[in-house]
Short mmCIF file of C-alpha atoms in Angstrom, two decimals:
data_model
loop_
_atom_site.label_atom_id
_atom_site.label_comp_id
_atom_site.label_asym_id
_atom_site.label_seq_id
_atom_site.Cartn_x
_atom_site.Cartn_y
_atom_site.Cartn_z
CA MET A 249 17.48 -74.34 -1.46
CA ILE A 250 14.66 -72.10 -2.25
CA GLU A 251 12.14 -73.46 -4.76
CA THR A 252 11.63 -71.31 -7.90
CA GLY A 253 8.34 -69.48 -7.58
CA SER A 254 8.28 -69.61 -3.77
CA LEU A 255 8.35 -65.75 -3.49
CA ILE A 256 5.51 -65.19 -5.95
CA ARG A 257 3.42 -68.00 -4.23
CA SER A 258 3.93 -66.08 -0.89
CA LEU A 259 2.07 -63.10 -2.32
CA SER A 260 -1.17 -64.99 -1.63
CA GLY A 261 -0.37 -65.19 2.04
CA ARG A 262 -0.15 -69.00 2.10
CA PRO A 263 2.40 -70.06 4.68
CA ALA A 264 5.25 -72.33 3.56
CA ALA A 265 5.63 -75.67 5.20
CA ARG A 266 8.12 -75.37 8.18
CA ASN A 267 11.32 -77.22 7.97
CA PHE A 268 13.53 -76.37 10.91
CA HIS A 269 16.71 -75.97 8.89
CA ASN A 270 15.08 -73.73 6.31
CA PHE A 271 13.16 -71.89 9.00
CA VAL A 272 16.33 -70.80 10.85
CA ILE A 273 18.06 -69.79 7.49
CA ASN A 274 15.06 -67.67 6.52
CA GLU A 275 14.73 -65.96 10.00
CA ILE A 276 18.40 -65.05 10.22
CA GLY A 277 18.92 -64.29 6.60
CA LEU A 278 15.88 -62.08 6.44
CA SER A 279 17.00 -60.21 9.55
CA ILE A 280 20.37 -59.61 8.00
CA VAL A 281 19.08 -58.37 4.67
CA THR A 282 16.40 -56.07 6.20
CA GLY A 283 18.96 -54.65 8.60
CA ALA A 284 17.65 -56.06 11.79
CA PHE A 285 21.07 -57.65 12.22
CA PRO A 286 23.30 -54.90 10.95
CA VAL A 287 26.49 -55.42 8.83
CA GLY A 288 29.44 -55.92 11.17
CA SER A 289 27.36 -57.00 14.15
CA THR A 290 27.94 -60.27 15.97
CA LEU A 291 25.12 -62.76 16.12
CA SER A 292 23.92 -64.11 19.58
CA SER A 293 25.63 -67.05 21.06
CA ASP A 294 24.64 -70.59 19.94
CA GLN A 295 22.69 -71.10 23.17
CA VAL A 296 20.67 -67.94 22.79
CA MET A 297 19.85 -68.60 19.12
CA MET A 298 18.96 -72.25 19.84
CA GLU A 299 16.40 -71.01 22.45
CA THR A 300 15.17 -68.22 20.26
CA TYR A 301 14.50 -70.43 17.17
CA GLY A 302 13.73 -73.58 19.15
CA VAL A 303 16.20 -75.78 17.32
CA SER A 304 19.11 -78.08 18.12
CA ARG A 305 22.86 -77.06 18.03
CA THR A 306 23.22 -79.32 14.94
CA VAL A 307 20.34 -77.56 13.03
CA LEU A 308 21.65 -74.15 13.96
CA ARG A 309 25.17 -74.75 12.86
CA GLU A 310 24.13 -76.27 9.59
CA ALA A 311 21.89 -73.12 9.01
CA LEU A 312 24.90 -70.87 9.81
CA LYS A 313 27.02 -72.78 7.41
CA THR A 314 24.42 -72.34 4.62
CA LEU A 315 24.31 -68.53 5.34
CA GLU A 316 28.06 -68.40 5.22
CA ALA A 317 28.10 -70.07 1.86
CA LYS A 318 25.74 -67.26 0.70
CA GLY A 319 28.24 -64.71 1.93
CA LEU A 320 25.98 -63.19 4.59
CA VAL A 321 27.97 -64.27 7.68
CA GLU A 322 31.55 -65.30 8.56
CA ALA A 323 32.63 -67.31 11.56
CA ARG A 324 35.57 -65.97 13.48
CA PRO A 325 37.47 -67.95 16.30
CA LYS A 326 36.93 -66.33 19.72
CA VAL A 327 34.76 -63.71 18.12
CA GLY A 328 31.68 -65.62 17.00
CA THR A 329 29.61 -65.23 13.78
CA ARG A 330 29.57 -61.83 12.31
CA VAL A 331 27.38 -60.30 9.60
CA SER A 332 29.52 -59.91 6.39
CA PRO A 333 29.88 -56.68 4.48
CA ILE A 334 27.28 -56.33 1.72
CA SER A 335 30.00 -56.56 -0.94
CA ARG A 336 30.44 -60.31 0.08
CA TRP A 337 26.74 -61.19 -0.33
CA ASN A 338 25.85 -63.49 -3.14
CA PHE A 339 23.25 -61.51 -4.89
CA PHE A 340 22.62 -64.10 -7.52
CA ASP A 341 21.48 -66.52 -4.89
CA PRO A 342 17.67 -66.77 -5.33
CA GLN A 343 17.04 -66.76 -1.61
CA VAL A 344 19.19 -63.73 -0.93
CA LEU A 345 17.37 -61.95 -3.71
CA SER A 346 13.95 -62.92 -2.34
CA TRP A 347 14.65 -61.48 1.16
CA HIS A 348 15.15 -58.09 -0.65
CA TYR A 349 11.41 -58.07 -1.34
CA TYR A 350 10.85 -57.19 2.32
CA THR A 351 13.40 -54.36 2.46
CA LYS A 352 12.63 -50.62 2.07
CA PRO A 353 12.38 -49.45 -1.50
CA ASP A 354 15.94 -48.67 -2.81
CA ALA A 355 16.33 -46.87 -6.11
CA ARG A 356 19.95 -47.91 -6.70
CA PHE A 357 19.15 -51.54 -6.00
CA TYR A 358 16.13 -51.58 -8.24
CA GLU A 359 18.20 -49.95 -10.99
CA SER A 360 20.84 -52.67 -10.52
CA LEU A 361 18.13 -55.43 -10.74
CA PHE A 362 16.75 -54.21 -14.10
CA ASP A 363 20.22 -53.54 -15.44
CA VAL A 364 20.88 -57.29 -15.10
CA ARG A 365 17.53 -58.28 -16.29
CA ARG A 366 17.74 -56.05 -19.41
CA SER A 367 21.23 -57.41 -20.34
CA LEU A 368 20.41 -61.01 -19.90
CA GLY A 369 16.67 -61.13 -20.59
CA THR A 370 17.06 -59.57 -24.01
CA ARG A 371 19.91 -61.80 -24.96
CA SER A 372 18.05 -64.89 -23.81
CA ALA A 373 15.04 -63.99 -25.98
CA SER A 374 17.30 -63.45 -28.99
CA LEU A 375 18.97 -66.79 -28.61
CA ALA A 376 15.69 -68.57 -28.01
CA ALA A 377 14.35 -67.31 -31.37
CA GLN A 378 17.41 -68.75 -32.97
CA ARG A 379 17.58 -72.01 -31.18
CA ARG A 380 14.07 -72.87 -29.99
CA THR A 381 12.53 -76.24 -30.70
CA ALA A 382 8.74 -77.05 -31.31
CA ASP A 383 8.57 -78.33 -27.74
CA ASN A 384 9.97 -75.18 -26.42
CA VAL A 385 7.25 -73.25 -28.15
CA ARG A 386 4.50 -75.54 -26.89
CA VAL A 387 5.67 -74.91 -23.32
CA MET A 388 5.64 -71.17 -23.82
CA LYS A 389 2.12 -71.23 -25.34
CA TYR A 390 0.90 -73.26 -22.37
CA TRP A 391 2.11 -70.61 -19.92
CA LEU A 392 0.85 -67.84 -22.20
CA HIS A 393 -2.64 -69.42 -21.85
CA GLN A 394 -2.24 -69.43 -18.15
CA ILE A 395 -1.64 -65.74 -18.19
CA GLU A 396 -4.89 -65.42 -20.05
CA LEU A 397 -6.68 -67.41 -17.32
CA ASN A 398 -5.09 -65.40 -14.55
CA GLN A 399 -5.95 -61.82 -15.44
CA THR A 400 -7.28 -61.12 -12.09
CA SER A 401 -4.91 -63.20 -10.02
CA PRO A 402 -1.55 -61.63 -9.04
CA GLU A 403 -0.04 -64.91 -8.00
CA GLY A 404 -1.28 -66.85 -11.04
CA HIS A 405 -0.13 -64.04 -13.42
CA GLY A 406 3.38 -63.81 -11.79
CA LEU A 407 3.94 -67.56 -11.82
CA ALA A 408 2.96 -67.85 -15.51
CA CYS A 409 5.28 -65.00 -16.53
CA LEU A 410 8.01 -66.50 -14.56
CA GLU A 411 7.63 -69.88 -16.21
CA ILE A 412 7.63 -68.24 -19.66
CA HIS A 413 10.98 -66.62 -18.71
CA ARG A 414 12.28 -70.14 -17.70
CA ALA A 415 11.05 -71.54 -20.94
CA ILE A 416 12.76 -68.77 -22.94
CA ALA A 417 16.04 -69.31 -21.01
CA GLU A 418 15.73 -72.97 -21.62
CA ALA A 419 15.25 -72.48 -25.33
CA SER A 420 18.30 -70.27 -25.44
CA GLY A 421 20.58 -73.18 -24.91
CA ASN A 422 22.67 -71.16 -22.47
CA SER A 423 22.78 -72.76 -19.10
CA LEU A 424 24.14 -69.58 -17.52
CA LEU A 425 21.17 -67.57 -18.62
CA ARG A 426 18.95 -70.00 -16.75
CA SER A 427 20.71 -69.12 -13.54
CA VAL A 428 19.19 -65.57 -13.20
CA THR A 429 15.65 -66.81 -12.49
CA GLY A 430 15.91 -65.18 -9.06
CA VAL A 431 16.30 -61.77 -10.58
CA VAL A 432 13.26 -62.18 -12.74
CA GLU A 433 11.21 -63.50 -9.90
CA LEU A 434 12.02 -60.72 -7.61
CA THR A 435 11.32 -58.00 -10.21
CA LEU A 436 7.98 -59.57 -10.94
CA ALA A 437 7.00 -59.87 -7.39
CA LEU A 438 7.96 -56.20 -6.85
CA ALA A 439 5.95 -55.15 -9.94
CA ILE A 440 2.87 -56.97 -8.61
CA LYS A 441 3.44 -55.52 -5.12
CA ALA A 442 3.48 -52.00 -6.63
CA ASN A 443 0.10 -52.86 -8.18
CA SER A 444 -1.57 -54.21 -5.19
CA SER A 445 -3.84 -51.33 -4.74
CA GLY A 446 -3.51 -49.80 -8.27
CA ASP A 447 -4.48 -50.61 -11.83
CA THR A 448 -3.64 -54.30 -11.83
CA ASN A 449 -5.94 -55.09 -14.71
CA GLY A 450 -4.07 -52.53 -17.00
CA TYR A 451 -0.73 -53.99 -16.03
CA PHE A 452 -1.88 -57.56 -16.51
CA ALA A 453 -3.48 -56.78 -19.91
CA ASP A 454 -0.36 -54.97 -21.16
CA GLY A 455 1.75 -57.88 -20.04
CA LEU A 456 -0.49 -60.34 -21.87
CA LEU A 457 -0.17 -58.48 -25.17
CA LEU A 458 3.62 -58.19 -24.83
CA HIS A 459 4.08 -61.87 -23.95
CA HIS A 460 2.00 -62.72 -27.01
CA ALA A 461 4.35 -60.64 -29.06
CA LEU A 462 7.41 -62.32 -27.51
CA ILE A 463 6.41 -65.85 -28.07
CA ALA A 464 5.16 -65.08 -31.64
CA ALA A 465 8.62 -63.67 -32.42
CA VAL A 466 10.24 -66.79 -30.93
CA GLU A 467 8.06 -69.09 -32.87
CA LYS A 468 8.87 -67.18 -36.17
CA SER A 469 12.55 -67.38 -35.29
CA ASP A 470 12.87 -63.54 -35.37
CA PRO A 471 15.66 -62.68 -32.92
CA GLU A 472 15.26 -58.87 -33.26
CA ALA A 473 11.48 -58.81 -32.74
CA ALA A 474 11.93 -61.23 -29.80
CA GLN A 475 14.58 -58.97 -28.27
CA ASP A 476 12.34 -55.97 -28.71
CA ALA A 477 9.38 -57.68 -27.11
CA ALA A 478 11.48 -58.93 -24.13
CA SER A 479 12.75 -55.30 -23.65
CA ALA A 480 9.27 -53.99 -23.64
CA ILE A 481 8.20 -56.61 -20.97
CA ILE A 482 11.11 -55.59 -18.82
CA GLU A 483 10.29 -51.91 -19.07
CA LEU A 484 6.65 -52.49 -18.16
CA ASP A 485 7.81 -54.13 -14.97
CA ASN A 486 10.34 -51.50 -14.32
CA GLU A 487 7.73 -48.76 -14.60
CA GLN A 488 5.62 -50.50 -12.00
CA VAL A 489 8.51 -51.07 -9.52
CA VAL A 490 9.54 -47.40 -9.73
CA ARG A 491 6.13 -46.67 -8.22
CA LEU A 492 7.35 -48.20 -4.98
CA LEU A 493 9.76 -45.29 -4.61
CA THR A 494 6.96 -42.78 -4.58
CA PRO A 495 5.26 -42.26 -1.21
CA ALA A 496 1.65 -43.15 -1.13
#
């Protein structure tokens, strides 16, 4: 299971602690999503993969079971383990989403990501304004302060924004809305990636102002204003991600 925030933390280049089970899942899953292992292709034999990744048969098979649960592969008797059609992939799985950070820019995929984030993110903000508690608001203000402190840190900024989203989702009282954290994290990571050599300070400053407006609306129990602020935040990130589609 991938830890929330892992993708954004990786933007700093810090290597994750190696766990053989997770290592194999990541290596094979990333190869599938990026196309190194094409849809319909059959993976190498257990023996070859054991040697390639330096793991035991038990670790390999457990990793393949995990990938099968994510919809990326399917094991067939006398055929082997085959890469599943994209239509079977579980795109709401945070790890499957995180691997898409490393794929080539895809306009249709980006459009789909933001369609989901718009629909659920604005609804989450509206409900949060109606159902929030004083504790919810305190958590949001803490992470808002972290955004203020991380105006020059892509990783710090991204993590603080992600935590505000999680706090908004928690305040909404809808457990299903909390399950789309992976979509938010990927869109944030892509927006930061688009700004890696651009006007990061302008993007961060605009984001800070909009998050101030969002939390103020939630605190005032104003669903319409909260929804508008959430929509503006999403559009800001969308504008940045679209830049990835334009050749440098």
